[in-house]
Amino acid sequence: MTAAPGRPYADRLGVLPFAILASALLLLALDDSHGLLPGLVVAVVGLALSAAWRIIGRPVGGGVEVAPVGAAMIYLVLVAPPSVVSEALAGFAGIAVLLWLAGLSARSPGRLGRALDQLIMPMAGFAVALGIAFILPTGPLSLGFASLLLVLVVVLVVLILARPAIVGRREAPSS
Amino acid sequence: VNWDSPSVVRPTLRTWVCYGLAGLLLLVAVADHTPVPLFAAVPLLIAPLAALLLSPAGREPLTLQWQEAGEGQEVVVSGELIPPPSIDARDVDVEIGVPPGLIVTKPLAVRPSGGAVTFTMNLRAREPVLAQLARPTVRWRDGLGLMERPLPIDGMPLPIERCPLEAGRLGTVRLHRTIVLPGETRSRAIGENGDFYGVRISLPGDSPRRINWSASARSEETFTNEFSLERTGDVLIFLDARPTELGPWMDARLLGVARAAAFGMADAFLRERARVGLAIFGEFLTPVKLGGGRRQRYRIREALLGAEVAAVAGPSERAGFAARRFFPAGITTIVVSSLADESTRHLVLHLRRRGYPSVVLSPSPVPVADLDRWTTGEERRLALRLVELVRRHQIAEVWSEAPVVDWRDYWSLAGFSAFLKQGMRNRRTG
């Protein structure tokens, strides 16, 4: 019953998170090393497809409709020149994707604030990564180091998710 | 690992979408020797971990308080869920399953307010319905919807009773006492309940609360009050839950209407202190023996809630002899059956042969018949006429065994009520 069949389009889309996502991708497109037009086209097409999927398509749930916008983001970060601005915009785009993925709308009062609260940790992680990028000299060594760290995080997360007993908290039953 | 355990936090599909996207970003970063995709991947990788860390501990249940309101066909379900202090009300996700026979007119609206979660939902009963809303499925879900955990609930399912309007008046039908040879004597029970009947000398085992102190003070004996409980009689409601030629969808819909009618009638007779029994006949007979009072009402409601169209139709003979094991012969019997095929029509014959004088309330399939396959108005009119003729023929066949009321307006039992009263009056005077 959470997925109301007759919800208005704006509600299904989630206007505010979508606007944030769109602005992040369009800013990233402006930073395209191949020129302004290809980046803008890719960003607009990705955004339009994802928005249409969410509005018109049957509610699949789970945010699979983020695929076109994800593909657009991958293209844009790939063609962006390595610079602090590009890296900051890439992080902003990642956070915007998370926010839109949450499927928030005006019908879920309180959830937006809650989602923003939860974004503090990813934003802090991103800030740390950006700070380290300032400190470390740009080159293949630092890239390899960063990739290794990310792979370690992924392995750790997969391990935790594959063994839910680690996550399950066993407590004495309440009286 | 028991994934349904309430203590296990599970990743949702969104988590895997996040990691899929992050993995792709990681791959292109390594393949293209560019650090920019890594920065986009960082928030996507950290967010599920953050959600995991924020997940609440403890297995304390949420307290559920809900009720239904509304008049007639409208059903307004509202209530609140009070989570334990470890769970933020904003993270509680609620789902309510709607049983068949009810249509959602206003979707579930969930609103966290203070420390509780309030919810409301509007439904409409298409036909009379006796249903039960199962307890809501409640999950804790983080703000981004990346992790979830089922939450236990402390509360009861919500019964929804929308019976035909005149069902409540059926209780005034004067029934007859059931004995081996049916007679005209009204049933009377002397006991602890009812109106004051008289006094008698106390016996060992009598409750001190029933002692008549004034009468005892006037003599050397101790006297006990006696009460008289007058019953109007006994009635058996016989519900035919066998599959028919109409098909499973129509059978289920007609049984839903029949269940509501059966419950409305049982409730009305019980309020008049009659003893009511229920027999649900699918493949086998499921009985609720004769009884009275609120406990009997509960038993009947539970039995009706569990009644479904049987997968296999039991033979009509079985209904007759199985009923004799649980109900005395001669009892006034109301058969609720669609009479849609021959085997259901034989049911009345076999019940009568076993000594159950029956009146048939037959929910007509005509109002719910799907005639949309005939596109033109002329074809539809013709189809409707044929359906009406078949129905009339079916009813005429059963009339030779027992009186039948063709029930078309599901929200009204006025015709049946009038028929029953008239029939009983004739029987008494005749």
XYZ file of C-alpha atoms in Angstrom:
605
model
C 0.000 0.000 0.000
C 2.963 2.301 0.105
C 3.014 2.534 -3.665
C -0.195 4.385 -4.223
C -1.536 3.689 -7.699
C -3.005 7.122 -8.257
C -0.122 9.291 -7.150
C 0.451 12.448 -9.153
C 3.443 12.603 -11.486
C 5.341 15.163 -9.427
C 4.943 12.964 -6.387
C 6.255 9.922 -8.193
C 9.203 11.824 -9.599
C 10.266 13.547 -6.380
C 10.785 17.043 -7.682
C 13.376 18.371 -5.235
C 15.784 15.377 -5.323
C 15.414 15.252 -9.110
C 16.260 18.948 -9.412
C 19.380 18.400 -7.311
C 20.382 15.420 -9.462
C 19.756 17.324 -12.668
C 21.816 20.292 -11.543
C 24.693 17.982 -10.512
C 24.747 16.216 -13.885
C 24.396 19.421 -15.895
C 27.264 21.015 -13.978
C 29.333 17.919 -14.656
C 28.376 18.144 -18.345
C 29.721 21.704 -18.444
C 33.075 20.256 -17.421
C 33.148 17.824 -20.379
C 36.561 17.714 -22.054
C 34.963 16.758 -25.404
C 32.969 19.947 -25.626
C 29.698 21.198 -24.171
C 27.191 19.530 -26.482
C 27.908 15.770 -26.070
C 27.933 16.026 -22.283
C 24.713 18.033 -22.186
C 22.970 15.624 -24.570
C 24.024 12.590 -22.541
C 22.958 14.256 -19.282
C 19.580 15.362 -20.596
C 18.844 11.998 -22.244
C 19.828 10.088 -19.085
C 17.711 12.360 -16.882
C 14.733 12.206 -19.223
C 14.823 8.424 -19.500
C 15.102 7.915 -15.756
C 12.338 10.429 -15.038
C 10.063 8.828 -17.634
C 10.801 5.365 -16.246
C 9.827 6.437 -12.775
C 6.728 8.379 -13.805
C 5.236 6.200 -16.533
C 6.723 2.791 -15.836
C 5.195 0.299 -13.467
C 6.583 0.699 -9.946
C 9.314 -1.924 -9.910
C 10.678 -0.669 -6.620
C 14.275 -0.668 -5.568
C 15.352 2.238 -7.753
C 16.241 0.261 -10.910
C 15.087 3.288 -12.888
C 18.318 5.003 -11.893
C 20.145 2.986 -14.621
C 19.962 5.597 -17.447
C 21.037 8.418 -15.190
C 23.773 6.181 -13.770
C 25.037 5.457 -17.274
C 25.045 9.179 -18.025
C 26.958 9.841 -14.829
C 29.563 7.200 -15.677
C 30.113 8.808 -19.079
C 30.359 12.312 -17.626
C 32.865 11.431 -14.892
C 34.890 9.470 -17.410
C 35.279 12.366 -19.812
C 35.731 14.995 -17.092
C 39.343 16.232 -16.839
C 41.045 15.283 -13.541
C 40.743 18.419 -11.446
C 39.485 19.331 -7.999
C 36.334 20.881 -9.496
C 35.539 17.740 -11.496
C 36.160 15.550 -8.478
C 33.906 17.740 -6.309
C 31.179 17.677 -8.953
C 31.501 13.896 -9.272
C 31.024 13.486 -5.518
C 28.060 15.849 -5.598
C 26.536 13.757 -8.406
C 27.010 10.572 -6.353
C 25.217 12.145 -3.398
C 22.437 13.441 -5.663
C 21.941 9.941 -7.090
C 21.594 8.595 -3.541
C 19.024 11.237 -2.691
C 16.915 10.574 -5.780
C 17.235 6.835 -5.309
C 15.522 7.164 -1.950
C 12.258 7.865 -3.828
C 11.239 10.683 -1.558
C 8.198 12.786 -2.211
C 5.978 15.350 -0.600
C 3.780 12.454 0.612
C 6.479 11.170 2.887
C 6.818 14.041 5.354
C 9.806 13.836 7.586
C 11.609 11.393 5.318
C 13.496 14.111 3.435
C 14.976 15.509 6.633
C 15.785 12.007 7.747
C 17.482 11.245 4.420
C 19.533 14.417 4.667
C 20.595 13.399 8.177
C 21.757 10.100 6.817
C 23.716 11.712 4.024
C 26.060 13.317 6.545
C 28.276 10.244 6.698
C 28.666 9.776 2.908
C 29.316 13.498 2.586
C 31.941 13.299 5.316
C 33.560 10.352 3.538
C 33.557 12.303 0.332
C 35.092 15.325 2.075
C 37.862 13.134 3.500
C 38.527 11.689 0.031
C 38.676 15.168 -1.437
C 41.030 16.318 1.338
C 43.336 13.361 0.704
C 43.300 14.195 -3.003
C 44.660 17.623 -2.085
C 47.408 16.169 0.055
C 48.539 13.310 -2.179
C 50.336 14.195 -5.410
C 48.337 13.359 -8.521
C 49.679 10.267 -10.255
C 49.195 6.554 -10.793
C 50.420 5.690 -7.286
C 47.734 7.701 -5.505
C 45.090 6.370 -7.902
C 46.135 2.821 -7.142
C 46.081 3.546 -3.413
C 42.611 5.023 -3.594
C 41.333 2.129 -5.700
C 42.759 -0.360 -3.225
C 40.973 1.422 -0.369
C 37.702 1.367 -2.262
C 38.057 -2.321 -3.120
C 38.696 -3.049 0.560
C 35.531 -1.163 1.504
C 33.531 -3.113 -1.072
C 34.894 -6.447 0.198
C 34.083 -5.446 3.766
C 30.538 -4.450 2.885
C 29.902 -7.622 0.889
C 31.219 -9.685 3.794
C 28.910 -7.927 6.235
C 25.900 -8.263 3.983
C 26.621 -11.915 3.220
C 26.811 -12.747 6.932
C 23.777 -11.047 8.433
C 24.452 -12.735 11.734
C 27.141 -10.097 12.185
C 24.514 -7.438 11.684
C 21.747 -9.168 13.629
C 21.866 -7.967 17.130
C 21.067 -10.589 19.678
C 19.652 -9.087 22.793
C 17.946 -10.455 25.822
C 14.202 -10.518 25.153
C 12.447 -7.626 26.788
C 10.110 -8.500 29.605
C 20.389 -17.582 8.513
C 16.762 -16.749 9.149
C 16.154 -13.705 6.952
C 12.684 -13.245 8.428
C 14.067 -12.866 11.908
C 13.186 -9.416 13.232
C 16.753 -8.944 14.420
C 18.288 -9.180 10.955
C 18.826 -5.995 8.986
C 18.507 -6.711 5.279
C 19.872 -4.710 2.362
C 17.188 -3.600 -0.077
C 17.481 -3.656 -3.855
C 18.587 -0.018 -3.682
C 21.753 -1.095 -1.867
C 22.649 -3.443 -4.695
C 21.882 -0.727 -7.238
C 24.249 1.559 -5.326
C 26.994 -1.053 -5.284
C 26.458 -1.925 -8.930
C 26.880 1.691 -9.891
C 29.852 2.150 -7.582
C 31.506 -1.002 -8.971
C 31.130 0.281 -12.525
C 32.617 3.637 -11.518
C 35.501 1.818 -9.899
C 36.120 -0.249 -13.012
C 36.132 2.697 -15.384
C 38.436 4.623 -13.017
C 40.983 1.811 -13.018
C 40.580 1.121 -16.739
C 40.901 4.760 -17.773
C 43.441 5.776 -15.103
C 41.303 8.686 -13.956
C 40.454 9.467 -10.332
C 37.204 11.403 -10.985
C 34.846 8.342 -11.015
C 36.240 7.304 -7.635
C 34.816 10.446 -6.060
C 31.399 9.675 -7.425
C 31.686 6.139 -6.069
C 32.631 7.146 -2.511
C 29.139 8.293 -1.339
C 27.505 5.285 -2.996
C 29.804 2.923 -1.131
C 29.554 4.596 2.257
C 25.792 5.221 2.362
C 24.710 1.564 2.921
C 27.313 1.225 5.675
C 25.970 4.351 7.328
C 22.458 2.925 7.107
C 23.682 -0.265 8.731
C 25.223 1.650 11.594
C 22.006 3.604 12.140
C 19.834 0.486 12.333
C 18.002 0.191 15.646
C 18.810 -2.455 18.209
C 16.301 -4.426 20.226
C 13.275 -6.513 19.412
C 10.616 -4.664 21.326
C 7.317 -4.732 19.453
C 5.423 -1.700 18.237
C 2.067 -1.149 19.886
C -0.781 -1.159 17.402
C -4.058 0.613 18.144
C -6.488 0.745 15.252
C -10.166 0.910 14.589
C -12.622 1.128 11.760
C -15.390 3.641 11.321
C -17.704 4.744 8.558
C -21.317 4.156 7.658
C -22.820 1.695 5.213
C -20.435 0.799 2.465
C -17.720 3.200 3.584
C -14.956 1.845 5.801
C -12.445 4.237 7.307
C -9.473 2.496 8.863
C -7.335 4.600 11.146
C -4.929 4.001 13.932
C -1.513 4.529 15.300
C 1.653 2.570 15.828
C 3.757 3.447 18.812
C 7.364 2.388 18.278
C 9.766 1.718 21.152
C 12.135 4.572 22.018
C 14.979 3.010 20.023
C 13.080 3.453 16.737
C 12.447 6.792 15.083
C 8.820 7.093 13.962
C 9.958 8.629 10.663
C 11.741 5.393 9.734
C 8.679 3.197 10.128
C 7.220 1.916 6.887
C 3.661 0.548 7.032
C 1.819 -1.696 4.583
C -1.744 -2.921 4.981
C -3.111 -5.768 2.903
C -6.703 -5.329 1.732
C -8.869 -8.475 1.725
C -11.097 -9.266 -1.259
C -14.469 -7.538 -1.299
C -13.015 -4.206 -0.230
C -11.852 -1.506 -2.624
C -9.340 1.185 -1.717
C -10.899 4.615 -2.258
C -8.195 6.628 -0.520
C -4.750 5.047 -0.270
C -2.952 4.495 2.967
C -1.563 7.749 4.328
C 1.131 7.362 6.957
C 2.230 10.312 9.041
C 4.753 10.351 11.859
C 3.518 12.563 14.664
C 5.431 12.920 17.887
C 6.665 9.527 18.917
C 3.964 7.630 17.032
C 3.002 6.831 13.469
C -0.591 7.601 12.572
C -2.213 6.133 9.517
C -5.531 6.292 7.758
C -7.036 4.535 4.755
C -10.483 4.638 3.168
C -12.121 1.546 1.777
C -15.463 0.767 0.240
C -17.341 -2.479 0.554
C -18.610 -3.429 -2.901
C -21.032 -5.921 -1.374
C -21.776 -7.001 2.187
C -18.530 -8.275 3.586
C -17.193 -10.063 6.609
C -13.455 -9.712 6.566
C -10.481 -9.193 8.753
C -7.637 -6.825 8.093
C -4.439 -8.608 9.011
C -2.028 -6.734 11.215
C 0.009 -4.304 9.129
C 3.423 -5.295 7.864
C 5.780 -2.871 9.501
C 9.414 -2.381 8.669
C 12.140 -0.145 9.879
C 13.712 1.481 6.847
C 16.537 3.998 6.903
C 16.031 7.464 5.453
C 17.472 6.494 2.070
C 15.685 3.148 1.904
C 18.923 1.157 1.721
C 18.444 -1.160 4.689
C 15.311 -2.587 6.263
C 14.249 -4.769 9.119
C 10.839 -6.301 9.860
C 9.413 -5.070 13.126
C 7.215 -7.123 15.453
C 3.791 -5.730 16.330
C 1.740 -6.054 19.460
C -1.882 -5.772 18.360
C -4.914 -7.597 17.022
C -6.280 -7.972 13.486
C -9.149 -5.632 12.684
C -12.526 -7.212 11.904
C -14.696 -5.480 9.311
C -18.372 -6.354 9.361
C -20.657 -4.858 6.755
C -23.817 -6.935 6.829
C -27.038 -6.431 4.849
C -29.127 -3.696 6.398
C -32.190 -5.669 7.491
C -30.197 -8.596 8.866
C -30.507 -7.111 12.359
C -34.295 -7.373 12.252
C -34.310 -11.092 11.514
C -33.925 -11.847 15.204
C -37.563 -10.921 15.784
C -38.640 -13.969 13.761
C -40.281 -16.281 16.250
C -38.472 -19.598 16.130
C -39.587 -22.824 17.716
C -38.129 -25.022 20.326
C -36.219 -27.915 18.935
C -37.144 -31.286 20.295
C -37.258 -34.695 18.753
C -40.795 -34.037 17.638
C -40.974 -30.391 16.700
C -43.638 -28.567 18.660
C -44.826 -25.139 19.564
C -43.424 -24.868 23.095
C -41.075 -21.975 23.661
C -37.760 -22.960 25.088
C -36.938 -21.884 28.605
C -33.783 -22.340 30.640
C -33.749 -21.809 34.379
C -30.337 -20.832 35.607
C -28.057 -18.000 36.562
C -28.901 -15.630 33.742
C -31.918 -13.765 32.542
C -34.914 -12.309 34.337
C -35.892 -13.079 37.922
C -37.931 -16.302 38.012
C -38.328 -17.302 41.683
C -36.584 -18.561 44.811
C -35.734 -22.036 46.013
C -33.928 -23.529 48.986
C -30.194 -23.246 48.528
C -28.182 -26.277 47.537
C -24.488 -26.983 48.001
C -22.558 -25.339 45.182
C -24.837 -22.343 44.758
C -23.034 -19.047 44.394
C -23.308 -16.800 47.509
C -24.117 -13.931 45.166
C -27.400 -15.577 44.252
C -28.602 -15.936 47.859
C -31.767 -14.002 48.518
C -30.892 -12.529 51.922
C -34.312 -10.996 52.549
C -36.131 -14.285 51.989
C -33.500 -16.156 54.004
C -33.907 -13.736 56.930
C -37.620 -14.448 57.101
C -37.135 -18.198 57.562
C -34.604 -20.596 58.938
C -33.577 -21.787 55.503
C -31.257 -20.129 53.018
C -32.939 -19.245 49.742
C -31.390 -18.766 46.331
C -32.675 -16.661 43.471
C -33.433 -18.340 40.188
C -33.487 -16.660 36.821
C -35.284 -17.593 33.704
C -33.706 -17.267 30.300
C -36.215 -17.454 27.526
C -34.949 -18.499 24.176
C -36.944 -17.956 21.078
C -35.651 -21.198 19.673
C -32.821 -22.738 17.740
C -31.689 -21.989 14.241
C -29.102 -23.556 11.979
C -27.422 -21.514 9.283
C -26.144 -23.783 6.560
C -23.588 -22.260 4.243
C -22.890 -23.976 0.944
C -19.208 -23.402 0.136
C -18.853 -25.866 -2.719
C -17.469 -24.885 -6.115
C -20.042 -24.449 -8.886
C -20.136 -24.037 -12.641
C -19.909 -20.291 -12.198
C -16.153 -20.500 -11.757
C -13.824 -19.682 -8.872
C -14.068 -15.885 -9.167
C -17.873 -15.789 -9.044
C -18.003 -18.507 -6.384
C -15.645 -16.559 -4.152
C -17.628 -13.363 -4.636
C -20.968 -14.998 -3.875
C -19.512 -16.805 -0.869
C -18.265 -13.455 0.433
C -21.809 -12.098 0.278
C -23.191 -15.284 1.827
C -20.711 -15.105 4.697
C -21.757 -11.554 5.517
C -25.432 -12.500 5.394
C -24.842 -15.580 7.561
C -23.014 -13.505 10.131
C -25.673 -10.792 10.127
C -28.422 -13.370 10.667
C -26.477 -15.219 13.366
C -25.808 -11.958 15.173
C -29.473 -10.975 15.052
C -30.701 -14.314 16.402
C -28.049 -14.387 19.097
C -29.111 -10.944 20.274
C -32.610 -12.354 20.740
C -31.082 -15.084 22.887
C -31.719 -17.819 20.385
C -29.276 -20.655 20.034
C -27.539 -20.522 16.699
C -25.531 -23.212 14.937
C -23.475 -22.911 11.795
C -22.562 -25.512 9.223
C -20.150 -24.745 6.403
C -20.237 -27.406 3.730
C -17.394 -27.581 1.248
C -15.899 -30.974 0.678
C -16.746 -31.854 4.276
C -18.928 -30.275 6.922
C -17.400 -27.757 9.314
C -19.822 -27.280 12.206
C -20.222 -24.761 14.974
C -22.558 -26.478 17.386
C -25.649 -24.755 18.726
C -24.874 -22.164 21.343
C -25.698 -18.698 22.497
C -24.081 -15.551 23.769
C -21.120 -13.492 22.773
C -18.759 -16.429 22.795
C -20.908 -18.170 20.203
C -20.910 -15.004 18.117
C -17.123 -15.052 18.200
C -17.014 -18.754 17.268
C -19.336 -18.186 14.333
C -17.380 -15.171 13.146
C -14.101 -17.064 13.270
C -15.599 -20.012 11.386
C -17.043 -17.718 8.724
C -13.780 -15.822 8.346
C -12.076 -19.112 7.606
C -14.738 -20.234 5.121
C -13.505 -20.467 1.548
C -14.761 -22.107 -1.599
C -13.688 -25.743 -1.359
C -11.403 -27.195 -4.012
C -13.610 -30.273 -4.357
C -17.373 -30.365 -3.939
C -18.568 -32.848 -1.364
C -21.622 -34.985 -2.290
C -24.932 -33.550 -1.151
C -25.801 -36.749 0.747
C -22.805 -36.140 2.969
C -24.204 -32.777 4.037
C -27.384 -34.447 5.285
C -25.901 -37.236 7.344
C -22.966 -35.143 8.599
C -25.395 -32.513 9.872
C -27.222 -35.156 11.925
C -24.031 -35.794 13.889
C -23.933 -32.237 15.172
C -27.425 -30.770 15.024
C -30.773 -32.141 16.200
C -33.333 -32.850 13.513
C -36.285 -30.514 13.215
C -34.258 -27.401 13.789
C -35.187 -24.379 11.671
C -32.563 -24.304 8.928
C -31.585 -21.394 6.716
C -29.595 -22.626 3.737
C -27.454 -19.966 2.082
C -26.526 -21.221 -1.375
C -26.229 -19.802 -4.874
C -28.103 -22.842 -6.272
C -25.984 -22.398 -9.366
C -25.723 -26.040 -10.342
C -27.482 -29.312 -9.838
C -25.458 -30.573 -6.889
C -26.230 -27.441 -4.861
C -29.919 -27.909 -5.657
C -29.758 -31.492 -4.358
C -28.436 -30.188 -1.075
C -31.850 -28.933 0.008
C -33.430 -32.259 -0.872
C -30.973 -34.209 1.273
C -31.264 -31.818 4.188
C -35.024 -32.112 4.140
C -34.848 -35.908 3.990
C -32.629 -35.866 7.079
C -35.216 -33.841 8.954
C -34.130 -30.243 8.520
C -37.016 -28.018 7.420
C -35.194 -25.455 5.306
C -35.660 -22.000 3.940
C -33.198 -21.079 1.191
C -31.606 -17.685 0.855
C -29.945 -17.727 -2.523
C -27.567 -14.900 -3.479
C -28.247 -14.455 -7.167
C -25.257 -14.503 -9.516
C -27.134 -12.264 -11.979
C -26.106 -8.876 -10.460
C -22.423 -9.846 -10.593
C -22.572 -11.714 -13.902
C -19.901 -10.613 -16.339
C -21.838 -9.715 -19.477
C -19.206 -7.389 -20.916
C -18.113 -9.957 -23.478
C -21.279 -9.143 -25.416
C -20.433 -5.865 -26.973
C -23.700 -4.636 -28.401
C -26.659 -3.661 -26.277
C -28.913 -6.119 -28.083
C -26.585 -9.049 -27.392
C -26.259 -8.028 -23.792
C -30.017 -7.805 -23.343
C -30.417 -11.246 -24.866
C -27.688 -12.718 -22.678
C -29.267 -11.179 -19.588
C -32.638 -12.606 -20.522
C -31.170 -16.086 -20.944
C -29.388 -15.820 -17.602
C -32.649 -14.737 -15.969
C -34.519 -17.685 -17.487
C -31.901 -20.158 -16.289
C -32.020 -18.646 -12.837
C -35.793 -18.789 -12.699
C -35.691 -22.432 -13.735
C -33.109 -23.236 -11.035
C -35.215 -21.613 -8.334
C -38.388 -23.301 -9.532
C -36.674 -26.689 -9.215
C -35.746 -26.061 -5.583
C -39.155 -24.644 -4.685
C -40.527 -28.178 -4.767
C -38.291 -28.994 -1.787
C -38.144 -25.741 0.154
C -39.131 -22.095 -0.139
C -36.456 -20.014 -1.852
C -35.759 -16.314 -1.714
C -33.849 -15.027 -4.741
C -31.519 -12.460 -3.191
C -30.543 -9.786 -5.695
C -30.061 -6.592 -3.740
C -27.187 -7.725 -1.572
C -27.453 -4.754 0.741
C -31.016 -5.538 1.750
C -32.542 -8.594 3.401
C -35.985 -6.990 3.686
C -37.568 -9.497 1.324
C -36.114 -12.464 3.147
C -37.047 -11.048 6.544
C -40.655 -10.474 5.486
C -40.827 -13.908 3.924
C -39.459 -15.587 7.045
C -41.862 -13.794 9.360
C -44.810 -14.613 7.158
C -43.768 -18.232 6.857
C -43.354 -18.714 10.601
C -46.685 -17.066 11.336
C -48.402 -19.396 8.894
C -46.734 -22.384 10.458
C -47.811 -21.358 13.953
C -51.411 -20.742 13.102
C -51.821 -23.449 10.544
